[in-house]
Amino acid sequence: MASQPSLRKRRPQPSPDKSWSAELFGLSASKPKAKRNRTISTRVACLLLFAARLLSVYFSIVHDCDEVFNYWEPLHYLLYGYGLQTWEYSAQYALRPYLYLLLHTTVAAPAALWFGSESGKVAVFHITKASLAFFSAVSEALLYRAVHRHLSPNIAKMFLLLLCVSSGMFTSATSLLPSSFTMYTLTAASAAVLNSDHRRVVLYAMVGVMWGWAVAGVAFIPYAVLLLLVGNPMVYLPAGVVFLTGTVVPMIGCDRLFYGKWTFSLWNFVCYNVFGGGDSALYGVEGPSFYMRNGLNNLNFILPLGLIYPLVALLDLFQVTGNEWRPRVLIALSPIYVWLAAITALPHKEERFMYVIYPLMCLAAATTLASFRTLTSTILGKLFSRRFARWISRGATAVVVIAIVVLSLSRSIALVVNYGAPMRLYSQLPQVSHYKNNDLLEKNKIIKVIVLH
């Protein structure tokens, strides 16, 4: 019998050598990895936003007198037992809900107990603002994640950059104002719109309108229309009843406790301003261009880029820019235009009224920049080489972004440097007690500070 030929196995070829640096950095000596689009995770984005908001906590000034007398003073009363009272908090009118203040005492009260009532007040002030910074960063991170998931990582990164550098966000994110509170909820609701999460849309809208600023309910109208047209009534109606009950009942209970009678401050507010002869024009009137001028100060090029987004959406609809049409994005950003139209029609205008839509304006500007880059690259690509067209479009976009960053940072720094003296002065007052035995101050002498506006 012929012997079977022996089978010889081929010796395995040695794998390409990998140095310790290749192991450490994930580099391969055999073939390079495909280039991947670098993205920023939601956690990192939230940390970056929170860091930017903490700068606002420490450096930003108090811009609005209502923030002082209608919110910081009553909050001081809840914490320390004394403070100034405006007529809105009188039981005769009962226009301001105490529940909004109680939400902040969950952070401020433990801080006041820990740091005391003298020099600790400055720490309580900053800790309270830091809690506002946290909730602002979280709401913005929710929208960032939705944009990253449903639009593109590039738009998400541009949106993140605009949020971090915007002077408007530097001012509004840590203000103790219902308009800032409603800004958080509207931002979170827009993320829920992009995610098609109708229950959360209802939740955020209820909380923002009932516990924040009732007037800003106008900004949520496009989302209500969206639910009526495409939502499932068996989903949002029961959720609406539950959330409405959960927001109204605590408000009435707090009003009963602090006003000493059964009343509903939100209803009182609406009745006084709509049916009761309340005239906000008594506090000053401005022309139709007020918000454009003010917006250019706080948002610079972000404002016009955000305002022309509907035109960009129209170009996308006809595929002029080569992007897929996403009508839900336009719906998510539509509160910008509804709210601007509403507050522009009012004779009385204030800067804080625009706080509600600042994050959405940054998103609209980021989307416009992305579409502008695609549009210019497409048009120039028909005239020149694709490489040259891409280079021009990227360069033009970079110039606009650099201008936004420089102008935004300049505006924020100018506010701190030119108007920050009262904040620096008040932060030093608790240290005056250290000089009681000094000849400069008499013991137990009252120190009076006059601030001229």
CSV table of C-alpha atoms in Angstrom, one decimal:
chain,number,residue,atom,x,y,z
A,1,MET,CA,0.0,0.0,0.0
A,2,ALA,CA,1.3,3.3,-1.0
A,3,SER,CA,2.0,5.5,2.0
A,4,GLN,CA,-0.1,8.6,2.4
A,5,PRO,CA,1.8,11.8,1.8
A,6,SER,CA,2.4,13.7,5.0
A,7,LEU,CA,0.6,16.9,5.4
A,8,ARG,CA,2.7,19.9,6.3
A,9,LYS,CA,1.1,22.9,7.9
A,10,ARG,CA,2.3,26.2,6.8
A,11,ARG,CA,4.1,28.0,9.5
A,12,PRO,CA,2.0,31.0,10.5
A,13,GLN,CA,3.4,34.3,9.4
A,14,PRO,CA,4.5,36.6,12.2
A,15,SER,CA,2.1,39.4,12.7
A,16,PRO,CA,3.4,42.9,12.0
A,17,ASP,CA,5.4,44.2,14.9
A,18,LYS,CA,3.6,46.6,17.2
A,19,SER,CA,5.7,48.9,19.3
A,20,TRP,CA,4.6,49.9,22.7
A,21,SER,CA,3.6,53.3,21.4
A,22,ALA,CA,1.4,51.7,18.8
A,23,GLU,CA,-0.3,49.6,21.5
A,24,LEU,CA,-0.7,52.7,23.7
A,25,PHE,CA,-2.2,55.0,21.0
A,26,GLY,CA,-4.0,52.4,19.0
A,27,LEU,CA,-1.7,52.7,16.0
A,28,SER,CA,-1.1,49.7,13.6
A,29,ALA,CA,2.1,49.1,11.7
A,30,SER,CA,0.3,47.1,9.0
A,31,LYS,CA,-2.3,49.6,7.7
A,32,PRO,CA,-3.7,52.8,8.8
A,33,LYS,CA,-7.2,53.0,10.3
A,34,ALA,CA,-9.9,54.7,8.4
A,35,LYS,CA,-10.3,58.3,9.3
A,36,ARG,CA,-13.3,58.7,11.6
A,37,ASN,CA,-15.3,61.8,12.4
A,38,ARG,CA,-14.3,63.1,15.8
A,39,THR,CA,-17.3,63.6,18.1
A,40,ILE,CA,-17.9,65.0,21.5
A,41,SER,CA,-19.9,62.8,23.9
A,42,THR,CA,-22.9,64.2,25.7
A,43,ARG,CA,-21.1,63.8,29.0
A,44,VAL,CA,-18.1,65.9,27.8
A,45,ALA,CA,-20.4,68.4,26.3
A,46,CYS,CA,-22.3,68.8,29.6
A,47,LEU,CA,-19.0,69.3,31.4
A,48,LEU,CA,-17.9,71.9,29.0
A,49,LEU,CA,-21.2,73.7,29.3
A,50,PHE,CA,-21.2,73.6,33.0
A,51,ALA,CA,-17.6,75.0,33.1
A,52,ALA,CA,-18.8,77.9,30.9
A,53,ARG,CA,-21.8,78.5,33.2
A,54,LEU,CA,-19.6,78.5,36.3
A,55,LEU,CA,-17.6,81.4,34.8
A,56,SER,CA,-21.0,83.2,34.6
A,57,VAL,CA,-21.6,82.3,38.2
A,58,TYR,CA,-18.4,84.0,39.4
A,59,PHE,CA,-18.0,86.8,37.0
A,60,SER,CA,-21.5,87.8,35.6
A,61,ILE,CA,-23.3,90.7,37.1
A,62,VAL,CA,-27.0,91.1,38.1
A,63,HIS,CA,-28.5,92.8,35.1
A,64,ASP,CA,-32.1,93.3,36.0
A,65,CYS,CA,-33.7,95.1,39.0
A,66,ASP,CA,-36.6,92.5,39.0
A,67,GLU,CA,-34.0,89.8,39.7
A,68,VAL,CA,-33.0,91.7,42.8
A,69,PHE,CA,-36.2,92.9,44.3
A,70,ASN,CA,-38.7,90.2,43.0
A,71,TYR,CA,-36.5,87.2,43.6
A,72,TRP,CA,-33.3,87.6,45.5
A,73,GLU,CA,-34.9,89.7,48.2
A,74,PRO,CA,-37.9,87.3,48.8
A,75,LEU,CA,-35.4,84.4,48.7
A,76,HIS,CA,-33.3,86.2,51.3
A,77,TYR,CA,-36.5,86.5,53.4
A,78,LEU,CA,-37.2,82.8,53.2
A,79,LEU,CA,-33.6,82.0,54.2
A,80,TYR,CA,-32.9,84.6,56.9
A,81,GLY,CA,-36.3,85.9,58.0
A,82,TYR,CA,-36.1,89.4,56.6
A,83,GLY,CA,-35.9,91.1,53.3
A,84,LEU,CA,-37.6,93.8,51.1
A,85,GLN,CA,-41.0,93.1,49.7
A,86,THR,CA,-42.4,94.4,46.4
A,87,TRP,CA,-46.1,95.1,45.9
A,88,GLU,CA,-46.5,91.9,43.8
A,89,TYR,CA,-45.9,89.8,46.9
A,90,SER,CA,-48.5,91.6,48.9
A,91,ALA,CA,-51.5,89.4,49.9
A,92,GLN,CA,-53.7,92.1,48.4
A,93,TYR,CA,-52.4,91.3,44.9
A,94,ALA,CA,-50.6,87.9,45.3
A,95,LEU,CA,-49.1,88.0,41.8
A,96,ARG,CA,-45.9,86.1,42.4
A,97,PRO,CA,-45.8,82.4,43.2
A,98,TYR,CA,-43.7,81.4,46.2
A,99,LEU,CA,-43.2,77.9,44.8
A,100,TYR,CA,-40.6,79.3,42.3
A,101,LEU,CA,-38.6,80.6,45.3
A,102,LEU,CA,-39.0,77.4,47.2
A,103,LEU,CA,-37.5,75.4,44.4
A,104,HIS,CA,-34.3,77.4,44.9
A,105,THR,CA,-34.4,77.0,48.7
A,106,THR,CA,-33.7,73.3,48.2
A,107,VAL,CA,-30.1,74.3,47.4
A,108,ALA,CA,-29.9,77.7,49.1
A,109,ALA,CA,-31.3,76.7,52.6
A,110,PRO,CA,-28.7,73.9,53.3
A,111,ALA,CA,-26.0,76.3,52.1
A,112,ALA,CA,-27.3,79.0,54.4
A,113,LEU,CA,-27.3,76.6,57.4
A,114,TRP,CA,-23.8,75.5,56.6
A,115,PHE,CA,-22.1,78.9,55.9
A,116,GLY,CA,-24.0,81.0,58.4
A,117,SER,CA,-25.7,84.4,58.0
A,118,GLU,CA,-22.8,86.8,57.8
A,119,SER,CA,-19.9,86.3,55.4
A,120,GLY,CA,-21.6,83.0,54.3
A,121,LYS,CA,-24.2,85.0,52.3
A,122,VAL,CA,-21.8,85.5,49.5
A,123,ALA,CA,-21.2,81.7,49.4
A,124,VAL,CA,-24.9,81.1,49.4
A,125,PHE,CA,-25.4,83.5,46.5
A,126,HIS,CA,-22.8,81.8,44.4
A,127,ILE,CA,-24.0,78.3,45.3
A,128,THR,CA,-27.5,79.2,44.3
A,129,LYS,CA,-26.3,80.5,41.0
A,130,ALA,CA,-24.2,77.4,40.5
A,131,SER,CA,-27.3,75.3,40.8
A,132,LEU,CA,-28.9,77.4,38.0
A,133,ALA,CA,-25.7,76.8,36.0
A,134,PHE,CA,-26.1,73.1,36.5
A,135,PHE,CA,-29.7,72.9,35.2
A,136,SER,CA,-28.9,75.2,32.3
A,137,ALA,CA,-26.0,73.0,31.3
A,138,VAL,CA,-28.1,69.8,31.6
A,139,SER,CA,-30.9,71.2,29.4
A,140,GLU,CA,-28.4,72.4,26.8
A,141,ALA,CA,-26.7,69.0,26.9
A,142,LEU,CA,-30.0,67.3,26.2
A,143,LEU,CA,-30.5,69.4,23.1
A,144,TYR,CA,-26.9,68.8,22.1
A,145,ARG,CA,-27.5,65.1,22.3
A,146,ALA,CA,-30.7,65.3,20.2
A,147,VAL,CA,-28.9,67.4,17.5
A,148,HIS,CA,-26.0,65.0,17.4
A,149,ARG,CA,-28.3,62.1,17.0
A,150,HIS,CA,-30.8,63.5,14.5
A,151,LEU,CA,-28.9,66.2,12.6
A,152,SER,CA,-25.1,65.7,12.4
A,153,PRO,CA,-22.1,65.7,14.7
A,154,ASN,CA,-20.7,68.8,12.9
A,155,ILE,CA,-23.9,70.8,13.6
A,156,ALA,CA,-23.8,69.6,17.2
A,157,LYS,CA,-20.2,70.7,17.7
A,158,MET,CA,-20.9,74.1,16.2
A,159,PHE,CA,-24.0,74.4,18.5
A,160,LEU,CA,-21.9,73.5,21.5
A,161,LEU,CA,-19.3,76.2,20.6
A,162,LEU,CA,-21.9,78.9,20.2
A,163,LEU,CA,-23.5,78.0,23.5
A,164,CYS,CA,-20.2,78.2,25.3
A,165,VAL,CA,-19.1,81.5,24.0
A,166,SER,CA,-22.4,83.4,23.5
A,167,SER,CA,-22.6,86.5,25.6
A,168,GLY,CA,-26.4,86.1,25.8
A,169,MET,CA,-26.0,82.7,27.4
A,170,PHE,CA,-23.3,84.1,29.7
A,171,THR,CA,-25.9,86.6,31.0
A,172,SER,CA,-29.1,84.5,31.0
A,173,ALA,CA,-28.0,81.0,32.1
A,174,THR,CA,-27.4,81.9,35.8
A,175,SER,CA,-30.0,84.7,36.3
A,176,LEU,CA,-32.6,84.1,39.0
A,177,LEU,CA,-35.5,84.9,36.8
A,178,PRO,CA,-38.6,83.0,35.5
A,179,SER,CA,-37.5,83.8,32.0
A,180,SER,CA,-34.2,81.9,32.6
A,181,PHE,CA,-36.2,79.0,34.2
A,182,THR,CA,-38.5,78.8,31.2
A,183,MET,CA,-35.4,78.9,28.9
A,184,TYR,CA,-34.3,75.7,30.6
A,185,THR,CA,-37.6,74.0,30.0
A,186,LEU,CA,-38.0,75.2,26.4
A,187,THR,CA,-34.5,74.0,25.6
A,188,ALA,CA,-35.4,70.6,27.0
A,189,ALA,CA,-38.7,70.5,25.3
A,190,SER,CA,-37.1,71.2,21.9
A,191,ALA,CA,-34.8,68.2,22.5
A,192,ALA,CA,-37.9,66.1,23.2
A,193,VAL,CA,-39.5,67.4,19.9
A,194,LEU,CA,-36.4,66.2,18.0
A,195,ASN,CA,-36.6,62.9,19.8
A,196,SER,CA,-40.4,62.6,19.1
A,197,ASP,CA,-40.9,62.2,22.9
A,198,HIS,CA,-44.3,63.8,23.3
A,199,ARG,CA,-44.7,63.0,27.0
A,200,ARG,CA,-41.6,64.9,27.8
A,201,VAL,CA,-42.7,67.8,25.6
A,202,VAL,CA,-45.9,68.1,27.7
A,203,LEU,CA,-43.9,67.8,30.9
A,204,TYR,CA,-41.4,70.5,30.1
A,205,ALA,CA,-44.0,72.8,28.8
A,206,MET,CA,-46.2,72.4,31.9
A,207,VAL,CA,-43.3,73.0,34.3
A,208,GLY,CA,-42.0,76.0,32.3
A,209,VAL,CA,-45.3,77.7,32.0
A,210,MET,CA,-46.8,76.9,35.5
A,211,TRP,CA,-43.7,77.1,37.6
A,212,GLY,CA,-41.7,79.6,35.5
A,213,TRP,CA,-43.2,82.3,33.4
A,214,ALA,CA,-46.8,82.0,32.3
A,215,VAL,CA,-46.4,84.6,29.6
A,216,ALA,CA,-43.8,82.4,27.8
A,217,GLY,CA,-46.5,79.9,27.1
A,218,VAL,CA,-46.8,81.6,23.8
A,219,ALA,CA,-43.4,80.1,22.9
A,220,PHE,CA,-44.8,76.6,23.4
A,221,ILE,CA,-47.7,77.1,21.0
A,222,PRO,CA,-45.9,75.4,18.0
A,223,TYR,CA,-45.3,72.3,20.1
A,224,ALA,CA,-48.9,72.2,21.1
A,225,VAL,CA,-49.9,72.4,17.4
A,226,LEU,CA,-47.4,69.6,16.6
A,227,LEU,CA,-49.0,67.4,19.2
A,228,LEU,CA,-52.5,68.1,17.9
A,229,LEU,CA,-51.5,67.3,14.3
A,230,VAL,CA,-49.2,64.2,14.7
A,231,GLY,CA,-49.4,63.2,18.3
A,232,ASN,CA,-51.4,60.4,19.8
A,233,PRO,CA,-54.2,61.9,22.1
A,234,MET,CA,-54.1,58.7,24.2
A,235,VAL,CA,-50.5,59.6,25.0
A,236,TYR,CA,-50.3,63.3,25.6
A,237,LEU,CA,-53.8,64.0,27.0
A,238,PRO,CA,-53.5,61.7,30.1
A,239,ALA,CA,-49.9,63.0,30.5
A,240,GLY,CA,-51.1,66.5,30.3
A,241,VAL,CA,-53.8,66.0,33.0
A,242,VAL,CA,-51.2,64.4,35.3
A,243,PHE,CA,-48.6,67.0,34.8
A,244,LEU,CA,-51.1,69.9,35.1
A,245,THR,CA,-52.3,68.5,38.4
A,246,GLY,CA,-48.8,67.9,39.6
A,247,THR,CA,-47.8,71.5,38.9
A,248,VAL,CA,-51.0,73.4,39.9
A,249,VAL,CA,-51.6,71.7,43.3
A,250,PRO,CA,-48.2,72.5,44.8
A,251,MET,CA,-48.6,76.1,43.6
A,252,ILE,CA,-52.0,76.6,45.3
A,253,GLY,CA,-50.7,75.0,48.5
A,254,CYS,CA,-47.7,77.3,48.6
A,255,ASP,CA,-49.9,80.3,47.9
A,256,ARG,CA,-52.2,79.3,50.7
A,257,LEU,CA,-49.2,79.0,53.1
A,258,PHE,CA,-47.5,82.3,52.3
A,259,TYR,CA,-50.4,84.5,51.5
A,260,GLY,CA,-52.6,83.3,54.3
A,261,LYS,CA,-55.6,82.7,52.1
A,262,TRP,CA,-56.8,80.4,49.3
A,263,THR,CA,-55.6,82.0,46.1
A,264,PHE,CA,-53.8,81.1,42.8
A,265,SER,CA,-51.0,83.5,42.0
A,266,LEU,CA,-50.7,82.4,38.4
A,267,TRP,CA,-54.4,83.2,37.8
A,268,ASN,CA,-54.1,86.5,39.7
A,269,PHE,CA,-51.1,87.4,37.4
A,270,VAL,CA,-53.1,86.7,34.2
A,271,CYS,CA,-56.2,88.5,35.5
A,272,TYR,CA,-54.3,91.6,36.5
A,273,ASN,CA,-52.3,91.9,33.3
A,274,VAL,CA,-55.0,90.9,30.9
A,275,PHE,CA,-58.4,91.9,32.5
A,276,GLY,CA,-57.4,93.9,35.6
A,277,GLY,CA,-56.0,97.0,33.9
A,278,GLY,CA,-52.3,96.2,34.5
A,279,ASP,CA,-50.3,98.3,32.1
A,280,SER,CA,-46.7,97.3,31.7
A,281,ALA,CA,-46.2,100.4,29.5
A,282,LEU,CA,-46.0,102.4,32.8
A,283,TYR,CA,-42.5,100.9,33.1
A,284,GLY,CA,-41.3,102.2,29.8
A,285,VAL,CA,-41.9,101.6,26.1
A,286,GLU,CA,-39.5,100.8,23.2
A,287,GLY,CA,-39.9,100.8,19.4
A,288,PRO,CA,-40.0,97.6,17.2
A,289,SER,CA,-36.3,97.6,16.7
A,290,PHE,CA,-35.4,97.2,20.4
A,291,TYR,CA,-34.9,93.4,20.3
A,292,MET,CA,-32.9,93.6,17.1
A,293,ARG,CA,-30.5,96.1,18.6
A,294,ASN,CA,-30.4,94.3,21.9
A,295,GLY,CA,-29.9,90.9,20.2
A,296,LEU,CA,-27.0,92.2,18.2
A,297,ASN,CA,-25.3,93.3,21.4
A,298,ASN,CA,-25.8,89.9,23.1
A,299,LEU,CA,-25.7,87.5,20.1
A,300,ASN,CA,-23.9,89.5,17.4
A,301,PHE,CA,-23.9,87.4,14.2
A,302,ILE,CA,-25.8,84.6,15.9
A,303,LEU,CA,-29.0,86.7,15.7
A,304,PRO,CA,-29.1,87.2,11.9
A,305,LEU,CA,-27.9,83.7,11.2
A,306,GLY,CA,-30.7,82.4,13.4
A,307,LEU,CA,-33.3,84.6,11.9
A,308,ILE,CA,-32.6,83.5,8.3
A,309,TYR,CA,-32.9,79.8,9.2
A,310,PRO,CA,-36.4,79.5,7.7
A,311,LEU,CA,-34.9,80.5,4.4
A,312,VAL,CA,-32.2,77.8,4.8
A,313,ALA,CA,-35.0,75.3,5.6
A,314,LEU,CA,-36.7,76.4,2.3
A,315,LEU,CA,-33.4,75.7,0.4
A,316,ASP,CA,-33.2,72.3,2.1
A,317,LEU,CA,-36.8,71.6,1.0
A,318,PHE,CA,-35.9,72.1,-2.6
A,319,GLN,CA,-32.6,70.3,-2.0
A,320,VAL,CA,-30.6,73.3,-3.1
A,321,THR,CA,-28.0,72.7,-0.4
A,322,GLY,CA,-28.0,68.9,-0.9
A,323,ASN,CA,-29.2,68.3,2.7
A,324,GLU,CA,-32.2,66.1,3.7
A,325,TRP,CA,-35.3,68.1,4.6
A,326,ARG,CA,-36.2,67.7,8.2
A,327,PRO,CA,-39.4,69.5,9.0
A,328,ARG,CA,-39.2,68.5,12.7
A,329,VAL,CA,-36.1,70.7,13.1
A,330,LEU,CA,-38.0,73.7,11.9
A,331,ILE,CA,-40.8,72.9,14.3
A,332,ALA,CA,-38.3,72.6,17.1
A,333,LEU,CA,-36.9,76.1,16.3
A,334,SER,CA,-40.3,77.7,15.5
A,335,PRO,CA,-40.6,79.2,19.1
A,336,ILE,CA,-37.9,81.7,18.1
A,337,TYR,CA,-40.1,83.4,15.6
A,338,VAL,CA,-43.4,83.0,17.4
A,339,TRP,CA,-41.9,84.5,20.6
A,340,LEU,CA,-40.1,87.3,18.9
A,341,ALA,CA,-43.3,88.3,17.1
A,342,ALA,CA,-45.2,88.3,20.4
A,343,ILE,CA,-42.8,90.3,22.5
A,344,THR,CA,-42.1,92.8,19.7
A,345,ALA,CA,-45.8,93.6,19.5
A,346,LEU,CA,-45.8,94.6,23.2
A,347,PRO,CA,-45.0,98.3,23.9
A,348,HIS,CA,-43.0,97.4,27.0
A,349,LYS,CA,-39.8,95.6,26.2
A,350,GLU,CA,-37.0,94.2,28.3
A,351,GLU,CA,-33.8,92.3,27.6
A,352,ARG,CA,-34.7,89.4,29.8
A,353,PHE,CA,-37.8,88.7,27.7
A,354,MET,CA,-35.4,87.3,25.0
A,355,TYR,CA,-33.7,84.9,27.4
A,356,VAL,CA,-36.3,82.2,26.6
A,357,ILE,CA,-35.0,81.6,23.1
A,358,TYR,CA,-31.3,82.1,23.4
A,359,PRO,CA,-30.3,78.4,23.1
A,360,LEU,CA,-32.6,77.8,20.2
A,361,MET,CA,-31.2,80.9,18.5
A,362,CYS,CA,-27.7,79.3,18.8
A,363,LEU,CA,-29.0,76.1,17.3
A,364,ALA,CA,-30.6,77.9,14.4
A,365,ALA,CA,-27.4,79.8,13.8
A,366,ALA,CA,-25.3,76.6,13.9
A,367,THR,CA,-27.7,74.9,11.4
A,368,THR,CA,-27.5,77.9,9.1
A,369,LEU,CA,-23.7,77.9,9.2
A,370,ALA,CA,-23.6,74.2,8.3
A,371,SER,CA,-26.0,74.7,5.4
A,372,PHE,CA,-24.1,77.8,4.2
A,373,ARG,CA,-20.9,75.8,4.1
A,374,THR,CA,-22.6,73.1,2.0
A,375,LEU,CA,-24.3,75.6,-0.3
A,376,THR,CA,-21.1,77.6,-1.0
A,377,SER,CA,-19.2,74.4,-1.6
A,378,THR,CA,-21.8,73.2,-4.1
A,379,ILE,CA,-22.0,76.5,-6.0
A,380,LEU,CA,-18.3,77.0,-6.2
A,381,GLY,CA,-17.7,73.4,-7.1
A,382,LYS,CA,-19.5,74.1,-10.4
A,383,LEU,CA,-17.0,76.9,-11.2
A,384,PHE,CA,-13.8,75.7,-9.7
A,385,SER,CA,-12.3,72.4,-8.5
A,386,ARG,CA,-13.9,70.6,-5.6
A,387,ARG,CA,-10.9,71.0,-3.5
A,388,PHE,CA,-10.7,74.7,-4.0
A,389,ALA,CA,-14.5,75.0,-3.4
A,390,ARG,CA,-14.3,73.1,-0.1
A,391,TRP,CA,-11.3,75.3,1.0
A,392,ILE,CA,-13.2,78.5,0.3
A,393,SER,CA,-16.4,77.3,2.0
A,394,ARG,CA,-14.5,76.2,5.1
A,395,GLY,CA,-12.5,79.4,5.2
A,396,ALA,CA,-15.6,81.6,5.0
A,397,THR,CA,-17.3,79.6,7.7
A,398,ALA,CA,-14.2,79.8,9.9
A,399,VAL,CA,-14.1,83.6,9.5
A,400,VAL,CA,-17.7,83.9,10.6
A,401,VAL,CA,-17.2,81.6,13.6
A,402,ILE,CA,-14.0,83.4,14.7
A,403,ALA,CA,-15.9,86.8,14.5
A,404,ILE,CA,-18.7,85.4,16.6
A,405,VAL,CA,-16.2,84.1,19.2
A,406,VAL,CA,-14.2,87.3,19.4
A,407,LEU,CA,-17.3,89.6,19.6
A,408,SER,CA,-19.0,87.3,22.2
A,409,LEU,CA,-16.0,87.2,24.5
A,410,SER,CA,-15.4,90.9,24.1
A,411,ARG,CA,-19.0,91.6,25.1
A,412,SER,CA,-18.9,89.4,28.1
A,413,ILE,CA,-15.6,90.8,29.3
A,414,ALA,CA,-16.8,94.4,28.7
A,415,LEU,CA,-19.8,93.7,30.9
A,416,VAL,CA,-17.7,92.4,33.7
A,417,VAL,CA,-15.0,95.1,33.5
A,418,ASN,CA,-17.2,98.1,33.0
A,419,TYR,CA,-20.3,97.1,35.2
A,420,GLY,CA,-18.9,94.7,37.7
A,421,ALA,CA,-18.0,97.2,40.4
A,422,PRO,CA,-21.1,96.7,42.6
A,423,MET,CA,-20.6,92.9,42.6
A,424,ARG,CA,-16.9,93.3,43.7
A,425,LEU,CA,-18.0,95.8,46.3
A,426,TYR,CA,-20.7,93.7,47.8
A,427,SER,CA,-18.4,90.6,47.9
A,428,GLN,CA,-16.1,92.6,50.2
A,429,LEU,CA,-18.7,93.8,52.7
A,430,PRO,CA,-18.7,90.7,54.9
A,431,GLN,CA,-15.0,91.2,55.5
A,432,VAL,CA,-15.6,94.6,57.1
A,433,SER,CA,-16.3,92.9,60.4
A,434,HIS,CA,-12.6,92.0,60.5
A,435,TYR,CA,-11.8,95.7,61.0
A,436,LYS,CA,-14.0,96.4,64.0
A,437,ASN,CA,-11.0,96.9,66.2
A,438,ASN,CA,-9.3,99.1,63.7
A,439,ASP,CA,-9.2,102.9,63.9
A,440,LEU,CA,-10.7,103.1,60.4
A,441,LEU,CA,-14.1,101.9,61.6
A,442,GLU,CA,-15.9,102.4,64.8
A,443,LYS,CA,-17.2,99.4,66.6
A,444,ASN,CA,-20.7,98.3,65.6
A,445,LYS,CA,-21.0,101.3,63.3
A,446,ILE,CA,-23.5,100.8,60.4
A,447,ILE,CA,-21.9,101.0,57.0
A,448,LYS,CA,-24.0,102.6,54.3
A,449,VAL,CA,-23.4,101.8,50.6
A,450,ILE,CA,-24.9,104.0,47.9
A,451,VAL,CA,-24.9,102.5,44.4
A,452,LEU,CA,-25.7,104.9,41.6
A,453,HIS,CA,-27.2,103.5,38.4
